[in-house]
Tab-separated table of C-alpha atoms and ligand atoms in Angstrom:
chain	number	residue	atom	x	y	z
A	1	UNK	CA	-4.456	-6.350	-9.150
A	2	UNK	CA	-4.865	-3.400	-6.595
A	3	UNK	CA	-3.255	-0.149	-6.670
A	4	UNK	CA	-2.782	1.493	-3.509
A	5	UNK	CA	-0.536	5.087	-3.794
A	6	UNK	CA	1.794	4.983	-1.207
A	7	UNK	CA	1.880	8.507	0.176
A	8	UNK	CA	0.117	10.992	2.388
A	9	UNK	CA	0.123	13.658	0.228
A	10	UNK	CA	-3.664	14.762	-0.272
A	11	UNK	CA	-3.114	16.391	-4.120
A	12	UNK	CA	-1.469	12.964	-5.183
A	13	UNK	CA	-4.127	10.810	-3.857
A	14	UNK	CA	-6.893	12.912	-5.332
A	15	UNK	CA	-4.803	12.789	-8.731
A	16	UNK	CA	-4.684	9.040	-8.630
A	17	UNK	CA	-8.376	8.985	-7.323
A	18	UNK	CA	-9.405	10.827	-10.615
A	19	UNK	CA	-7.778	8.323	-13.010
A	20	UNK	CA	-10.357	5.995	-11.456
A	21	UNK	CA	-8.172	3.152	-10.711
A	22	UNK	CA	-7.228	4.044	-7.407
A	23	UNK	CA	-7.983	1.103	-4.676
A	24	UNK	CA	-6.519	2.223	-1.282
A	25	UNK	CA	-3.740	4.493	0.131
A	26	UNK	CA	-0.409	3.281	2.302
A	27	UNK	CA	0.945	5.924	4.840
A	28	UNK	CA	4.131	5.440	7.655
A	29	UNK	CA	5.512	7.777	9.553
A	30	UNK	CA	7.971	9.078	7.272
A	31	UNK	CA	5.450	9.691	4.635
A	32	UNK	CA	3.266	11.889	7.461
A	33	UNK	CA	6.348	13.962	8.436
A	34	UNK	CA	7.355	14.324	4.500
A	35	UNK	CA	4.035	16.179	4.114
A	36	UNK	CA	4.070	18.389	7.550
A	37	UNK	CA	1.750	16.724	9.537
A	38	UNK	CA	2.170	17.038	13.630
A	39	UNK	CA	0.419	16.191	16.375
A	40	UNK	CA	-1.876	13.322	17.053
A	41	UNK	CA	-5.027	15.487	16.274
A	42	UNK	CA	-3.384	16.808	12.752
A	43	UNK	CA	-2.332	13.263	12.212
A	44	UNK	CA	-5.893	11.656	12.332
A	45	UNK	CA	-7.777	14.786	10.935
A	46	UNK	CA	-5.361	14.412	8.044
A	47	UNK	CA	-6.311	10.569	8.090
A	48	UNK	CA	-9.804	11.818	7.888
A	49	UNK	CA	-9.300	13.873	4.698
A	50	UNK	CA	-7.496	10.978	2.960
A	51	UNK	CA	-10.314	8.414	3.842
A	52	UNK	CA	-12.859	11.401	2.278
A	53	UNK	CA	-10.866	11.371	-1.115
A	54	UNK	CA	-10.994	7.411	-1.485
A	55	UNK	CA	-13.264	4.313	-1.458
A	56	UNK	CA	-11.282	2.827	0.713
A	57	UNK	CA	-8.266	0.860	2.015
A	58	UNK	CA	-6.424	3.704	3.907
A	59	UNK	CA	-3.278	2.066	5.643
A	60	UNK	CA	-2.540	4.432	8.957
A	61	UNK	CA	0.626	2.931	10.968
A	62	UNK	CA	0.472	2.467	14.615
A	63	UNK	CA	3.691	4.272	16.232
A	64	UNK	CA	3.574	1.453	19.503
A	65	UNK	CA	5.632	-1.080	20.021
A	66	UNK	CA	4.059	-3.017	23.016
A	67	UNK	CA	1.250	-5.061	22.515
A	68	UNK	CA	-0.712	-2.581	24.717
A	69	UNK	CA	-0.206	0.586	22.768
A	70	UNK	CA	-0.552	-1.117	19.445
A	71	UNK	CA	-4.263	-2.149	20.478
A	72	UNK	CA	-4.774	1.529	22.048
A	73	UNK	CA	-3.632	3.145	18.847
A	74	UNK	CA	-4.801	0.727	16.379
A	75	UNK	CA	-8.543	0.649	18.175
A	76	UNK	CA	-8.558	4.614	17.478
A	77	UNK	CA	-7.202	4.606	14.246
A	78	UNK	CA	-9.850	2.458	13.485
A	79	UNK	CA	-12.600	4.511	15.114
A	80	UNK	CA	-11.428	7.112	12.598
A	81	UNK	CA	-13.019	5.861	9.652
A	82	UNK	CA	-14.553	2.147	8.095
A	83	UNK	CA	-11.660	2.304	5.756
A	84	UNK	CA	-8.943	2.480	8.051
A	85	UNK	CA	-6.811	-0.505	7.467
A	86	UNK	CA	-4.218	-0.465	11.026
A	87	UNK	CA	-0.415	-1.006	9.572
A	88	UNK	CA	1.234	-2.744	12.624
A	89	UNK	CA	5.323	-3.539	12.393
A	90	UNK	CA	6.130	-6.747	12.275
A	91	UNK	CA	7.268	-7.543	15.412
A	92	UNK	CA	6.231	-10.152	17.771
A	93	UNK	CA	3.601	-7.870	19.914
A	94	UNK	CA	2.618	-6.899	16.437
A	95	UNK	CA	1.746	-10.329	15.342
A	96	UNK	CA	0.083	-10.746	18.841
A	97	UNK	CA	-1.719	-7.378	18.142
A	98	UNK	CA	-2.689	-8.578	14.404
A	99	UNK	CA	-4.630	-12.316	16.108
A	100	UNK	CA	-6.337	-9.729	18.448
A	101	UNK	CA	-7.799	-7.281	15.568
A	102	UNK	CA	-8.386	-9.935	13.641
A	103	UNK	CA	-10.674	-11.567	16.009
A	104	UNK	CA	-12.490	-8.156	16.535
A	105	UNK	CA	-12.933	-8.171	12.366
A	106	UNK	CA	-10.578	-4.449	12.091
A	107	UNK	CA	-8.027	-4.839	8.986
A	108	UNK	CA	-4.999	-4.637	9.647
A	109	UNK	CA	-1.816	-4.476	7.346
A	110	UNK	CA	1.399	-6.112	8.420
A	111	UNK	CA	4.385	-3.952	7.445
A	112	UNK	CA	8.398	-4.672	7.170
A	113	UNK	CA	8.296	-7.857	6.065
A	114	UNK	CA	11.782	-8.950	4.604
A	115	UNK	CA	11.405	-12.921	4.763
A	116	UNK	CA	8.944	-15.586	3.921
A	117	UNK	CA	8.705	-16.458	7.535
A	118	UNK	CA	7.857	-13.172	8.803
A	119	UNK	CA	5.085	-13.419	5.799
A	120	UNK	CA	3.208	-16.578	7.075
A	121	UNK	CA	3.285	-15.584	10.650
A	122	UNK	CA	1.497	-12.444	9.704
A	123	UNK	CA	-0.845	-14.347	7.428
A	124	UNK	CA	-1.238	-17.183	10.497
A	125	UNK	CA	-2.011	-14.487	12.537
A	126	UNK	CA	-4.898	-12.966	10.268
A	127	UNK	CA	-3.400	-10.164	8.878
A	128	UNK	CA	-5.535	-8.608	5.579
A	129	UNK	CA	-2.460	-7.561	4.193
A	130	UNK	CA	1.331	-8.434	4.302
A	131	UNK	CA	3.782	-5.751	3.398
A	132	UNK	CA	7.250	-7.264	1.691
A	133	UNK	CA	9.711	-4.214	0.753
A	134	UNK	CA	10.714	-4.990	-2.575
A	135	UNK	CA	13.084	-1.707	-2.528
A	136	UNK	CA	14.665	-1.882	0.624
A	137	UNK	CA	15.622	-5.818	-0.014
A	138	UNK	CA	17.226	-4.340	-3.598
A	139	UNK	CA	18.897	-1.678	-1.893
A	140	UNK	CA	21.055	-4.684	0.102
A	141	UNK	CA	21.839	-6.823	-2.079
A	142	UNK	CA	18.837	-9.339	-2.079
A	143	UNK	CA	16.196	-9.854	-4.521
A	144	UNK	CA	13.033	-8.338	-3.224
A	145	UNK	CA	10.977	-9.722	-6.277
A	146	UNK	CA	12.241	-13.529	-5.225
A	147	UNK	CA	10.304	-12.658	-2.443
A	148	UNK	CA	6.992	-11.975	-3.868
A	149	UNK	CA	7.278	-15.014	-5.806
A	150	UNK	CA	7.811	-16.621	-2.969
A	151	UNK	CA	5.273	-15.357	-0.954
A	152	UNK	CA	2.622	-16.060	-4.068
A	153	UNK	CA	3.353	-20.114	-4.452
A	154	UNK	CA	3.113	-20.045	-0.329
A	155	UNK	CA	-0.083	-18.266	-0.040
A	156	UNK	CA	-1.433	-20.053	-2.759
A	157	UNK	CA	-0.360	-23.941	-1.069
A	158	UNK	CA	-2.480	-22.834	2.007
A	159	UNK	CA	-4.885	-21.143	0.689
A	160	UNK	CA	-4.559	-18.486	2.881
A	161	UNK	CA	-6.674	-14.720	2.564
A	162	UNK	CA	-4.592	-12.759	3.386
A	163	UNK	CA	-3.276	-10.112	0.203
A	164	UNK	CA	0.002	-10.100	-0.515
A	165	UNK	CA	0.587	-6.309	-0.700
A	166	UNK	CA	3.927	-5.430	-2.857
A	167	UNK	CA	5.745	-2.174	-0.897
A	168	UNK	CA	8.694	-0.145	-1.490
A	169	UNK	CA	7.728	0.096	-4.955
A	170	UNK	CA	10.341	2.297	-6.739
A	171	UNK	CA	9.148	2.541	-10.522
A	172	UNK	CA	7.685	0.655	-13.377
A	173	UNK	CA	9.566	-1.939	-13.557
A	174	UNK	CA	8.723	-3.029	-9.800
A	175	UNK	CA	5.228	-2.960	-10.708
A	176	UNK	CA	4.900	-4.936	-14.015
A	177	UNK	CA	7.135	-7.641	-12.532
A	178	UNK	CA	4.747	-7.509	-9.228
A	179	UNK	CA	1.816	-7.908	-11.454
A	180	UNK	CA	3.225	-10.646	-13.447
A	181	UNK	CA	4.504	-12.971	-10.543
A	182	UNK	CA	0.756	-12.309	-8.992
A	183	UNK	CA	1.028	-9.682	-6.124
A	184	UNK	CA	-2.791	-8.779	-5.377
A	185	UNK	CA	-1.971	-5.469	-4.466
A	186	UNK	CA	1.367	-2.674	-5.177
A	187	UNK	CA	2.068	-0.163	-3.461
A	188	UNK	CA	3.842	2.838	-4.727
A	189	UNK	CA	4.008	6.576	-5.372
A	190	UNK	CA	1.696	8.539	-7.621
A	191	UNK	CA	4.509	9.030	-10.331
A	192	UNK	CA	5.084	5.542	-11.086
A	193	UNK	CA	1.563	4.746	-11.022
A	194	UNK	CA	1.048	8.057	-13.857
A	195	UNK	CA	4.397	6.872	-15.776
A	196	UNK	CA	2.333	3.995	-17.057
A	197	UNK	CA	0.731	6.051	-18.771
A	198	UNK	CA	3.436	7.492	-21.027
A	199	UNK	CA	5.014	6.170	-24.404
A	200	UNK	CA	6.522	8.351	-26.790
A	201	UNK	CA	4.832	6.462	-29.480
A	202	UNK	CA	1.365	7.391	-28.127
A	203	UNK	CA	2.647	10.805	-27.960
A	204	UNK	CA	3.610	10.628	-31.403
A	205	UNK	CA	0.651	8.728	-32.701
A	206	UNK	CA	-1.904	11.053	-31.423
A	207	UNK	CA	-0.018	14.427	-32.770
A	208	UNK	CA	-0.416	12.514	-36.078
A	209	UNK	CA	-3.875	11.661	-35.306
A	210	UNK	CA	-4.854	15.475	-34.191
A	211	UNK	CA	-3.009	16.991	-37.000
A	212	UNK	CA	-4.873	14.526	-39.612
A	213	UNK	CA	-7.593	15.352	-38.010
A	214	UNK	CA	-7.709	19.161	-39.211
A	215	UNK	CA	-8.784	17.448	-42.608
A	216	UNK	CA	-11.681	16.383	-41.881
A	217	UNK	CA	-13.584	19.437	-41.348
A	218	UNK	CA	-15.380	18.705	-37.862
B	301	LIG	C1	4.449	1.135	2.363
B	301	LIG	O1	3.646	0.559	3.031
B	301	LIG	C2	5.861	1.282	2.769
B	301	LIG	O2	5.933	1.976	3.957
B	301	LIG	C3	6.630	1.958	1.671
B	301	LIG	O3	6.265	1.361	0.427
B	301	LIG	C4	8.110	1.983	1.868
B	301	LIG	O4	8.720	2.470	0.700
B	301	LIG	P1	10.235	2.974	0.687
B	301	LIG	O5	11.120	1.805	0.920
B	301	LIG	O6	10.409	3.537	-0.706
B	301	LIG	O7	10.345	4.005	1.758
């Protein structure tokens, strides 16, 4: 399973990038504004810095709606760095969009996806990545984790390779129930990603272990 750190906020990605486990980034707009970033400039030198920290896998959202601008944007985004991976909405320029990088070999990552459907169009369509919200479906009512089950038995009939990319990851839970259903990839910010590290009975264990250890006369 890949761990992508859904943020754009340089200090957490270099955190995460530490541990070691780190396999990508996700970005959107919000995420850019969150952290301060303006200006299409500040926005892809800031792109640039995150794609210096990692190995790769940096998702950078196109802000285009129309087929035209999505190729425009996503072509530069692209130019930015090999590890750019273009997030395009799902929409149906965006699928359009998605066939056309595709065909050119640039990555792209299908975001917003809510349904099965929208899933298999993107996948159809040659996405690297589809984007279900597990969050956002909670946060109405439905069942965003029925989704990625979903989505895993689908992708797996066809045999399709395209990476089913589990977003709107909200804590620990999220992510142990995305790994055990078979999501190749969450997404999600740096605290839930560093709360998997923490048990009170490690914490426990070791001041045990370090206090025992003053016996021993190292
Ligand atoms: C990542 O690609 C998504 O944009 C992100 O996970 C959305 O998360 P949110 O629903 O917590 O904003």
């Amino acid at each position: 399973m890949k761990f992508f750190v859904d943020t754009a906020n340089l200090q957490d990605i270099k955190e995460c990038q530490e541990l070691g486990i780190l396999d990508g980034v996700t970005t959107n707009p919000s995420l850019m504004a969150k952290v301060g970033i303006t200006g299409k400039d500040g926005i892809f030198s800031h792109y640039k810095a995150i794609c210096d920290i990692v190995d790769d896998n940096v998702s950078a959202e196109v802000i285009g709606t129309e087929y035209k601008d999505i190729i425009r944007e996503g072509e530069e985004l692209a130019e930015i760095d090999p590890k750019i991976v273009v997030k395009v909405p799902m929409i149906k320029d965006g699928i359009r969009a998605i066939k056309y990088f595709s065909d050119k070999g640039i990555r792209t990552n299908c975001t917003l996806i809510f349904s099965a459907g929208q899933a298999i169009l993107a996948a159809k369509a040659g996405a690297t990545y589809v984007s279900p919200f597990i969050g956002r479906l909670d946060d109405v009512g439905s069942d965003g984790m029925a989704l990625i089950e979903q989505l895993v038995d689908i992708f797996a009939n066809y045999g399709f390779h395209t990476e089913i990319l589990a977003a709107s990851v909200r804590h620990t839970m999220h992510l142990l129930q995305c790994a055990e259903v078979g999501a190749d990839v969450v997404t999600c910010p740096a605290n839930v990603i560093m709360g998997l590290l923490k048990h009170p009975l490690t914490d426990k264990g070791l001041a045990t272990f370090l206090e025992d250890a003053k016996k021993l006369s190292l």
